PDB file of C-alpha atoms in Angstrom:
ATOM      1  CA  UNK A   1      35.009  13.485 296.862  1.00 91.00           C
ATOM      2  CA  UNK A   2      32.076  15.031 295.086  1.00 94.00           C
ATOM      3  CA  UNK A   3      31.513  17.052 298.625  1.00 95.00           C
ATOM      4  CA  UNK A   4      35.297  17.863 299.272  1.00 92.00           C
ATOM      5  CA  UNK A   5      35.488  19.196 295.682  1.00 89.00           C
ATOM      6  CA  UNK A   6      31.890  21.505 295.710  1.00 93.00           C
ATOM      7  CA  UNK A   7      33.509  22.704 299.058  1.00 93.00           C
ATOM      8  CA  UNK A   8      36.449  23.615 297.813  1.00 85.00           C
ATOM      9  CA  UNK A   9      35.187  25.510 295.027  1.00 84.00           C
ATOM     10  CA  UNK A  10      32.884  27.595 296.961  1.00 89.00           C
ATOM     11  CA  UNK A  11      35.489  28.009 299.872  1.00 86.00           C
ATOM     12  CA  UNK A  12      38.494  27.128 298.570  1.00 78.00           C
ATOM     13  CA  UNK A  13      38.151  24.412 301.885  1.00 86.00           C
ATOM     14  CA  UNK A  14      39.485  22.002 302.393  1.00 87.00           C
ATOM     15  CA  UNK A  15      42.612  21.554 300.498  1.00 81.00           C
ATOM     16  CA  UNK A  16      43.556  17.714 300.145  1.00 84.00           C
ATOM     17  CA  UNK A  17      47.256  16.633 300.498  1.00 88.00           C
ATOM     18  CA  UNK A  18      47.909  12.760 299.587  1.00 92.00           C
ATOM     19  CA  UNK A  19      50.825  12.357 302.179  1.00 94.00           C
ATOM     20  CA  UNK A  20      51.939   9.209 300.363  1.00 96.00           C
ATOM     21  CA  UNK A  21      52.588  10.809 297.202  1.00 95.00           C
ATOM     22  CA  UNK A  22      54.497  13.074 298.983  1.00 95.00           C
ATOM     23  CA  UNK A  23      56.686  11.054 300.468  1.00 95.00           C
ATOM     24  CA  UNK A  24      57.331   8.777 297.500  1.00 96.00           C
ATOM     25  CA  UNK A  25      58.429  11.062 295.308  1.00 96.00           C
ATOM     26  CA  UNK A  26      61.174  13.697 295.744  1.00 97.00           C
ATOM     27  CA  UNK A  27      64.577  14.332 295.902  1.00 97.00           C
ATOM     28  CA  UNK A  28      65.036  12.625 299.380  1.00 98.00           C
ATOM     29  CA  UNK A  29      62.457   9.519 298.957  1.00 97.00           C
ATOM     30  CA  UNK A  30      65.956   7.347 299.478  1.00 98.00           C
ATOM     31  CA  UNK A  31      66.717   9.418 302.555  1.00 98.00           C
ATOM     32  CA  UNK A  32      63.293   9.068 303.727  1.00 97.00           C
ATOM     33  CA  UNK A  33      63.153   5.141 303.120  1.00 96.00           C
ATOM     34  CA  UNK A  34      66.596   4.686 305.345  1.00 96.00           C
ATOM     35  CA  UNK A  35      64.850   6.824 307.958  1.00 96.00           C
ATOM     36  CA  UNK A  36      67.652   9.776 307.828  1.00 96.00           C
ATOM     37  CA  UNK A  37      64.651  12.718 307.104  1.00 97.00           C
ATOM     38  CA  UNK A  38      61.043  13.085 307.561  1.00 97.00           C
ATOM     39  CA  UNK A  39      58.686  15.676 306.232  1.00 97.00           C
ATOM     40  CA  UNK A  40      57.001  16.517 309.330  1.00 96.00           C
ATOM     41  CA  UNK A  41      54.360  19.150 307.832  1.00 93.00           C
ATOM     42  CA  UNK A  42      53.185  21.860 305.464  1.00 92.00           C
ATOM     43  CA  UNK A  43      53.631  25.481 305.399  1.00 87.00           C
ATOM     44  CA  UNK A  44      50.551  27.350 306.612  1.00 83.00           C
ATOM     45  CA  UNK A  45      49.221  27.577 302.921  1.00 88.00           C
ATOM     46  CA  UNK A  46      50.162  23.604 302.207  1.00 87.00           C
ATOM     47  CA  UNK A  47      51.961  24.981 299.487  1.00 90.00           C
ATOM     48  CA  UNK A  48      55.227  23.182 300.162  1.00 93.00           C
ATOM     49  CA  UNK A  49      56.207  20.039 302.486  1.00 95.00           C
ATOM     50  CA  UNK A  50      58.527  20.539 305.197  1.00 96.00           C
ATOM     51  CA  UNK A  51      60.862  19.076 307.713  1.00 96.00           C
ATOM     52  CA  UNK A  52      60.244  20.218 311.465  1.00 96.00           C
ATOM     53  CA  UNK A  53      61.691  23.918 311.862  1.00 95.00           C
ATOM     54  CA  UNK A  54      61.746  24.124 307.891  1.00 95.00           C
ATOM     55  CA  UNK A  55      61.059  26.832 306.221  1.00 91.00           C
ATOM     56  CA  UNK A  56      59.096  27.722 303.116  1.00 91.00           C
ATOM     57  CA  UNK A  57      61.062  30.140 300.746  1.00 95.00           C
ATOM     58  CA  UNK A  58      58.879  30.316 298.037  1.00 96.00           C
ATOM     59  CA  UNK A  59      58.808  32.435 294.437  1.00 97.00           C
ATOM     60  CA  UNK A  60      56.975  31.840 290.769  1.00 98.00           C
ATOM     61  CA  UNK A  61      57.990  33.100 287.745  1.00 98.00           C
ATOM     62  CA  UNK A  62      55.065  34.352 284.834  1.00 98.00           C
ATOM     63  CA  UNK A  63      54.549  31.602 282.020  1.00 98.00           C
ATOM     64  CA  UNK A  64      52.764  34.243 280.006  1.00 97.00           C
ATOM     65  CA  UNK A  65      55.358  36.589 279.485  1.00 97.00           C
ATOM     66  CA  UNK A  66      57.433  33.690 277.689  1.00 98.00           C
ATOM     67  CA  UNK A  67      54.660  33.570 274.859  1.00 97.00           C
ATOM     68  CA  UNK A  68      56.239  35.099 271.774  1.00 94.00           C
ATOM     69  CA  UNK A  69      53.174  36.206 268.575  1.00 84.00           C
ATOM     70  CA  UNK A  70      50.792  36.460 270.723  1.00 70.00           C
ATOM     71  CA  UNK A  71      47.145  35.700 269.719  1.00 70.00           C
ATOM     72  CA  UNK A  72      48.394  34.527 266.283  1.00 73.00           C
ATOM     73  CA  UNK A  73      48.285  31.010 265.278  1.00 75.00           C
ATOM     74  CA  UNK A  74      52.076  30.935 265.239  1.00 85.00           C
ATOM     75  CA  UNK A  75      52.562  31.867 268.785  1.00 93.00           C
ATOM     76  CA  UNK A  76      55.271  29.975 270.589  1.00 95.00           C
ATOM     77  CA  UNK A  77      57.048  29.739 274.071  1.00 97.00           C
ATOM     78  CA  UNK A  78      59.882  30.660 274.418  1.00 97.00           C
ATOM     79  CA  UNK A  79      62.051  27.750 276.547  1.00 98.00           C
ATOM     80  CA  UNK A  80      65.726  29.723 275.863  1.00 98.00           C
ATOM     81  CA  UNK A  81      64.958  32.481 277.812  1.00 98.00           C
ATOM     82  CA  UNK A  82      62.868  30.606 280.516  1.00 98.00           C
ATOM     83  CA  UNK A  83      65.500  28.205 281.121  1.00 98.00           C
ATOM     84  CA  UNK A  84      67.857  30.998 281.245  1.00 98.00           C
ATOM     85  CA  UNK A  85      65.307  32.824 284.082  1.00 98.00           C
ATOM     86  CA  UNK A  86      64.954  29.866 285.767  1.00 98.00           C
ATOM     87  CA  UNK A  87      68.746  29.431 286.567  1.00 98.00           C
ATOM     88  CA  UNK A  88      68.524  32.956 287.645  1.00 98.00           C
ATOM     89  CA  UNK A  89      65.651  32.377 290.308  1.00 98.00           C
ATOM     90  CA  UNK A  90      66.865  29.767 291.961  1.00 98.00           C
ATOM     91  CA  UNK A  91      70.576  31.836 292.299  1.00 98.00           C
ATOM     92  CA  UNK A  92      68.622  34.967 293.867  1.00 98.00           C
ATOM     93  CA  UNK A  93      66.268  32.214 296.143  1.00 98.00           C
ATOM     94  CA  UNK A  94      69.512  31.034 297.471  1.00 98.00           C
ATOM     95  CA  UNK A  95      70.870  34.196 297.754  1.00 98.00           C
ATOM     96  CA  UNK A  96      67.286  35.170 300.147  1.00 98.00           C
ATOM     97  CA  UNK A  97      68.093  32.691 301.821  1.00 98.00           C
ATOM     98  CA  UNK A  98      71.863  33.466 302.828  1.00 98.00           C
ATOM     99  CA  UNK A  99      70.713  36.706 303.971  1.00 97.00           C
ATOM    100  CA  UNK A 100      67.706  35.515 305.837  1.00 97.00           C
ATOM    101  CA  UNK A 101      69.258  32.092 307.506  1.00 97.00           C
ATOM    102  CA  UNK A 102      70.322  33.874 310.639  1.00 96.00           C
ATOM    103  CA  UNK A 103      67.123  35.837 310.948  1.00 97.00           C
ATOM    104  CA  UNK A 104      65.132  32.872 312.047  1.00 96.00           C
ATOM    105  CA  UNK A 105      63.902  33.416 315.832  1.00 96.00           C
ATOM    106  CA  UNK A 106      64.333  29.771 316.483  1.00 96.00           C
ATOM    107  CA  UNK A 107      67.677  27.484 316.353  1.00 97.00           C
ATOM    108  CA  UNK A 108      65.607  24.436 315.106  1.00 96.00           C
ATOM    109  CA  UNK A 109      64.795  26.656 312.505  1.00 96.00           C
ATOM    110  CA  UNK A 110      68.275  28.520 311.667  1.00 97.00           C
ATOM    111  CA  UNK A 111      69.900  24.218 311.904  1.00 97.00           C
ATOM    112  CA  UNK A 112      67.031  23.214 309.776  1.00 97.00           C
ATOM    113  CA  UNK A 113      67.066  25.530 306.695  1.00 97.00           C
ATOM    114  CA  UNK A 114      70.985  25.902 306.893  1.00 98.00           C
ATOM    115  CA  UNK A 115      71.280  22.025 306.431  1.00 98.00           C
ATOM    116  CA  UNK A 116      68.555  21.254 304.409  1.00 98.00           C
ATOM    117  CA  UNK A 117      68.369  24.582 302.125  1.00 98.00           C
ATOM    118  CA  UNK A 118      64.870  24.304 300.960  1.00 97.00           C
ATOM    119  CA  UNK A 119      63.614  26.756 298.441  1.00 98.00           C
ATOM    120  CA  UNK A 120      60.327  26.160 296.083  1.00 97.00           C
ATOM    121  CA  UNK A 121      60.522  27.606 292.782  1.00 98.00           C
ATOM    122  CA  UNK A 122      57.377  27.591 290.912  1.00 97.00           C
ATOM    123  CA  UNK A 123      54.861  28.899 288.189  1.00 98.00           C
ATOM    124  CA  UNK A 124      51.599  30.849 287.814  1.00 98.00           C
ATOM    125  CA  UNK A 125      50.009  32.685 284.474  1.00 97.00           C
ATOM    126  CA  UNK A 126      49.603  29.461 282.775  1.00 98.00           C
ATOM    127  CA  UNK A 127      46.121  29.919 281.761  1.00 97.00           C
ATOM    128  CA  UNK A 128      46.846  33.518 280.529  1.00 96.00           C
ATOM    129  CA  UNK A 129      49.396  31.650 278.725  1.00 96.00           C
ATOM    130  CA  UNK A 130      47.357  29.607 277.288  1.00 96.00           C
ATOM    131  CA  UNK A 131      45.242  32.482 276.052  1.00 94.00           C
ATOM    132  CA  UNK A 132      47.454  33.697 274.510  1.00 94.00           C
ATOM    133  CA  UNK A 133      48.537  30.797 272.133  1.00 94.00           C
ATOM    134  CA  UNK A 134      45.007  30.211 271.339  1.00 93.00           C
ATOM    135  CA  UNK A 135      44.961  26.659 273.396  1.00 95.00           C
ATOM    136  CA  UNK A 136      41.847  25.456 275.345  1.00 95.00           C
ATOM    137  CA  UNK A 137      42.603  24.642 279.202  1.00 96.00           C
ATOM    138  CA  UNK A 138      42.742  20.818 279.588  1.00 95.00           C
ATOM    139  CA  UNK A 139      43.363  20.213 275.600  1.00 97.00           C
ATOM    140  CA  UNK A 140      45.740  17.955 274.369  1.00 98.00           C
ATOM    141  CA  UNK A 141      47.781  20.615 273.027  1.00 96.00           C
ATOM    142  CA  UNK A 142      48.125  22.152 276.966  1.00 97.00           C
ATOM    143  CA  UNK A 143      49.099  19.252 278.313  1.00 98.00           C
ATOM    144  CA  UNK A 144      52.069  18.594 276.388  1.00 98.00           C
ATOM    145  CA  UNK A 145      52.849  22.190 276.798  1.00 98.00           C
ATOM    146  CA  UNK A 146      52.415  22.337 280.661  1.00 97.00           C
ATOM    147  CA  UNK A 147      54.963  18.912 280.505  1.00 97.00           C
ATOM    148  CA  UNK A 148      57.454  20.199 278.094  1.00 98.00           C
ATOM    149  CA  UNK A 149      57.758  23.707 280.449  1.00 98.00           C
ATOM    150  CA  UNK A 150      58.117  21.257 283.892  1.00 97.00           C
ATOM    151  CA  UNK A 151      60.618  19.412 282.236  1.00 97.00           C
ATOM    152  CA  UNK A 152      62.658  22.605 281.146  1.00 98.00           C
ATOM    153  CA  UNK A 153      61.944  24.280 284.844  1.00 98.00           C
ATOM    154  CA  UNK A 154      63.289  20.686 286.378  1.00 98.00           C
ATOM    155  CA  UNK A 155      66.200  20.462 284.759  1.00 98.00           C
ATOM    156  CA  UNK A 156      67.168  24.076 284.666  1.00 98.00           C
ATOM    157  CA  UNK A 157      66.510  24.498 288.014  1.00 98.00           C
ATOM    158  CA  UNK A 158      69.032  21.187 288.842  1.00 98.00           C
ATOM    159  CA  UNK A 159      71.746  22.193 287.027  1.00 98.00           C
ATOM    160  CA  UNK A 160      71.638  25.976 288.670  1.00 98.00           C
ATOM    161  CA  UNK A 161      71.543  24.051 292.216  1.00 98.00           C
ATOM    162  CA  UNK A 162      74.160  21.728 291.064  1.00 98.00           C
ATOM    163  CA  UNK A 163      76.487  24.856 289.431  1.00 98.00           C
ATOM    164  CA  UNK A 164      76.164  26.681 293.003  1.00 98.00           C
ATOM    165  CA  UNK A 165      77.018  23.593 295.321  1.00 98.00           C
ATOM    166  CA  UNK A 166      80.459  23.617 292.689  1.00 98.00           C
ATOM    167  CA  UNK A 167      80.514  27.419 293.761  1.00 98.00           C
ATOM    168  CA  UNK A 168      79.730  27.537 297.575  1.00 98.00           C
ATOM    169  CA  UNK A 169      78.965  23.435 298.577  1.00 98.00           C
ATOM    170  CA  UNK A 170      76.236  20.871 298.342  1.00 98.00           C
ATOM    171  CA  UNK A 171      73.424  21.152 301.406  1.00 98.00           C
ATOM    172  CA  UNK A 172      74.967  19.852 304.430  1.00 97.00           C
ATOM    173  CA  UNK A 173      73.499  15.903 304.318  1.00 98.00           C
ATOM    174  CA  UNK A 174      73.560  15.983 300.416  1.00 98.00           C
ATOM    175  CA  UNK A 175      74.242  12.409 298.844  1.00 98.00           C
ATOM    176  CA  UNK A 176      74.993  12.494 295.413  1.00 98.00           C
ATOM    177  CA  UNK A 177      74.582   8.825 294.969  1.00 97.00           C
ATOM    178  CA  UNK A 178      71.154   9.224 297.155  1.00 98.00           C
ATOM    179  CA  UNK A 179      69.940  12.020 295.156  1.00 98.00           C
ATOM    180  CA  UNK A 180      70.591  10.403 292.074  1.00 97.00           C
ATOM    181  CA  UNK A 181      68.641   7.556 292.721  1.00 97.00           C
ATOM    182  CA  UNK A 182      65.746   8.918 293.946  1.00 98.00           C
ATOM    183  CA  UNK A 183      62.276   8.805 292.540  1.00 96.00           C
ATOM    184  CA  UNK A 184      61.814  12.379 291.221  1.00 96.00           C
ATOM    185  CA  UNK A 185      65.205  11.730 289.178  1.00 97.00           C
ATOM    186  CA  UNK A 186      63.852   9.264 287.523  1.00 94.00           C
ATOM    187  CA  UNK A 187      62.489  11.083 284.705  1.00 90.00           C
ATOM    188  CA  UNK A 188      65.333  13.392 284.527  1.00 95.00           C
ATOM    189  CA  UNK A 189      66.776  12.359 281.433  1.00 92.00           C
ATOM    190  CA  UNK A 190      69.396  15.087 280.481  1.00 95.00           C
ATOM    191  CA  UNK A 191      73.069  13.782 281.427  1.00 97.00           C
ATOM    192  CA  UNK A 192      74.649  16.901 281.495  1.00 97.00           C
ATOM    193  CA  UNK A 193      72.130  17.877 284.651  1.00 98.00           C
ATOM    194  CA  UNK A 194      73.172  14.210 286.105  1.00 97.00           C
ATOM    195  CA  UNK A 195      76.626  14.674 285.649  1.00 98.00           C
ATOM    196  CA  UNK A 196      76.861  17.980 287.455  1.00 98.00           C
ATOM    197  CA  UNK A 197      74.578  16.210 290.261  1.00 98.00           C
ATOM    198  CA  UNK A 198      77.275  14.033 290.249  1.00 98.00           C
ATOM    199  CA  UNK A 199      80.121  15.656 290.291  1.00 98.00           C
ATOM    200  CA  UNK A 200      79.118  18.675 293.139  1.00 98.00           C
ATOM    201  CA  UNK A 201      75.520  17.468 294.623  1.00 98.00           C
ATOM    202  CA  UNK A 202      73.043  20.122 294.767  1.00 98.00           C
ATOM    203  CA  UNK A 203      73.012  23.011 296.929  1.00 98.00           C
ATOM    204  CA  UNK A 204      68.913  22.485 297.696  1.00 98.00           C
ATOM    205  CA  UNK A 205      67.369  19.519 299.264  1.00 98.00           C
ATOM    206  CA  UNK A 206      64.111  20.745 297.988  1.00 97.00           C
ATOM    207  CA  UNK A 207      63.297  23.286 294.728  1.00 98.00           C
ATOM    208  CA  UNK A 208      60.069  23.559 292.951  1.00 97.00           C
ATOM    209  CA  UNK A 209      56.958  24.431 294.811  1.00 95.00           C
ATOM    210  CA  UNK A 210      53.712  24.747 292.059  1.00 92.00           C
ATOM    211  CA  UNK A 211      51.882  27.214 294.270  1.00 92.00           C
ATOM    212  CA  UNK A 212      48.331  28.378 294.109  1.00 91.00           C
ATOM    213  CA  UNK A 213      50.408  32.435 294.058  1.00 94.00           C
ATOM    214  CA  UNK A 214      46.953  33.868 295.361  1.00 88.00           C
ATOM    215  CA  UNK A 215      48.794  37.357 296.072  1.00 89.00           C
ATOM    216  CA  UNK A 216      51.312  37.666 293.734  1.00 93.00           C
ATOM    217  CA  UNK A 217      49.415  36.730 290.629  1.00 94.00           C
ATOM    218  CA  UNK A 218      46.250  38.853 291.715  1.00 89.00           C
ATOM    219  CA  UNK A 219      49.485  41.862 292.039  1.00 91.00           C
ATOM    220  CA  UNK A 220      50.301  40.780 288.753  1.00 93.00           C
ATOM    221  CA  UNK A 221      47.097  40.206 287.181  1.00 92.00           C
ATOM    222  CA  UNK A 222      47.549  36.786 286.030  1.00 94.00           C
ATOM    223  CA  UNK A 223      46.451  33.281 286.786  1.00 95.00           C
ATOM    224  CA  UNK A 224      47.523  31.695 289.510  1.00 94.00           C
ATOM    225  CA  UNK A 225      49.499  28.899 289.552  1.00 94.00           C
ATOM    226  CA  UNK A 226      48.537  26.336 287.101  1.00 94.00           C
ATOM    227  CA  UNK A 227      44.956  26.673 287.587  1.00 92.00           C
ATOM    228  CA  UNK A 228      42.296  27.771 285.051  1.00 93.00           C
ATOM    229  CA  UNK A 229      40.078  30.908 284.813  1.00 89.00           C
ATOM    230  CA  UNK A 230      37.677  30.127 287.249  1.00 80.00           C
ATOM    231  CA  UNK A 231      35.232  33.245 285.894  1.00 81.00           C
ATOM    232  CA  UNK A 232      35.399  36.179 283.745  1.00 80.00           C
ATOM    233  CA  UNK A 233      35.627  38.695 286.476  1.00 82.00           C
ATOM    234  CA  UNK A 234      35.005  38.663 290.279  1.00 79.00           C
ATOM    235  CA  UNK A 235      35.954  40.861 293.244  1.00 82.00           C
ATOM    236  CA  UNK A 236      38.222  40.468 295.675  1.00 79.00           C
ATOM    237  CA  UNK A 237      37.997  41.948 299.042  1.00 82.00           C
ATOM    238  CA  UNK A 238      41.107  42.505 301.325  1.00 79.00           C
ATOM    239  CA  UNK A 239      40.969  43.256 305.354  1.00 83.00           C
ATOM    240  CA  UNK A 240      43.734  44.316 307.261  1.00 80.00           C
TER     241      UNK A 240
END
C-alpha cells in the first residue's frame, strides 16, 4: 500500500478502485443483487462506473464560490444557493444528454445511456474552500463540512431527478420500490426527496461522480475535486 500510494503521488499511477464497494453501494445495488444490471467498467479516467456501452456525462460545480465573509472568522457556506445550483446542474446534464443521446456512434451505446440515463454530478475547489473559512484540510471542522455539503448535493440532486421523471418519465428500468431500498438511500433521510422518489422514480440511474476535475479546475484555478493542496505552486505542461 505504502508502494501503490508513493507511486501514485509521484505519478499519479496507479489509481485503486475497490470494485466491491462499488457494487454495494448505489442506487442499483438491489438491481445488481437480482442480477438485472452490472457495472461492467470505468470511464477512461475511472472517474465514474459504468454499464457496457455507458457513457460518462460528467460536470462539477465550485465549492469555493459558495463561501460567504471570506477570510473572516465568520465565514460561512452558503447551502441555499448551492442546493438551488445543484437542482440546476443536474436539469442542464440531462438536458446534454437529450441533445447528445443520438450522437453516439454505437447502438449499444445510444440503448445504453437512453435506458439507463447516467450523469455524474460532482465537486472540486474544496480546499480553496477551505481556505477561505480559515479550516485546516483533514480537521474536524472539514469533515463535518465536506458531510453536511454531500448531504445537501445528495438530496438536491434526488429531488431535481425525481421533479424531471414527473416532467418527462423515470429512466426506462427505474423501480421506485428498488431504488428506494437500495444501499445509497439509506442515509437519505429527507422525506420530501423519498416521497417524490416515490411518487415519479428518478429520471437518472446514476448522478454524482466526485471527480479528480484535473482540466476544469486547473481552467478555473481551483482545487480539484476534493483533494488538498498538494504544493504551493508547480507547473504544468500541456502537449497536443
Amino acid at each position: 500500500m505504502r508502494k501503490l500510494a508513493k507511486n501514485n503521488w509521484d505519478y499519479a499511477e496507479p489509481g485503486i478502485l475497490y470494485w466491491d464497494h462499488i457494487n454495494d453501494y448505489n442506487l442499483l445495488s438491489e438491481y445488481i443483487k437480482n442480477g438485472d444490471f452490472e457495472y461492467a467498467g470505468v470511464n477512461p479516467c475511472a472517474e465514474e462506473p459504468l454499464p457496457a456501452g455507458g457513457s460518462c456525462l460528467l460536470g462539477a460545480i465550485n465549492l469555493s464560490e459558495y463561501v460567504e465573509q471570506e477570510f473572516t472568522e465568520y465565514a460561512w457556506f452558503d447551502y441555499e444557493v448551492f442546493r438551488k445550483d445543484v437542482k440546476i446542474a443536474v436539469r442542464a446534464l440531462n438536458e446534454v444528454l437529450d441533445e447528445g443521446l443520438e450522437l453516439h456512434p454505437l447502438e449499444m451505446q445510444r440503448n445504453t445511456v437512453g435506458d439507463w440515463r447516467q450523469i455524474g454530478l460532482g465537486i472540486m475547489g474544496f480546499a480553496d474552500a477551505l481556505i477561505k473559512m480559515g479550516i485546516s484540510y483533514g480537521s474536524k471542522d472539514s469533515l463535518e463540512l465536506i458531510d453536511e455539503i454531500g448531504i445537501t448535493l445528495n438530496e438536491a440532486g434526488l429531488e431535481a431527478s425525481a421533479e424531471l421523471a414527473e416532467e418527462f418519465g423515470s429512466f426506462e428500468y427505474c423501480d421506485t420500490d428498488m431504488i428506494i431500498d437500495s444501499s445509497f438511500m439509506a442515509h437519505i433521510g429527507n422525506d420530501h426527496v423519498l416521497e417524490l422518489i416515490s411518487n415519479f422514480g428518478l429520471r437518472n440511474s446514476q448522478l454524482f461522480t466526485i471527480a479528480p476535475t484535473g482540466s476544469i479546475s486547473t481552467m478555473l484555478g481551483v482545487s480539484g475535486g476534493v483533494e488538498p493542496l498538494f504544493d504551493v505552486e508547480y507547473t504544468r505542461t500541456t502537449k497536443s
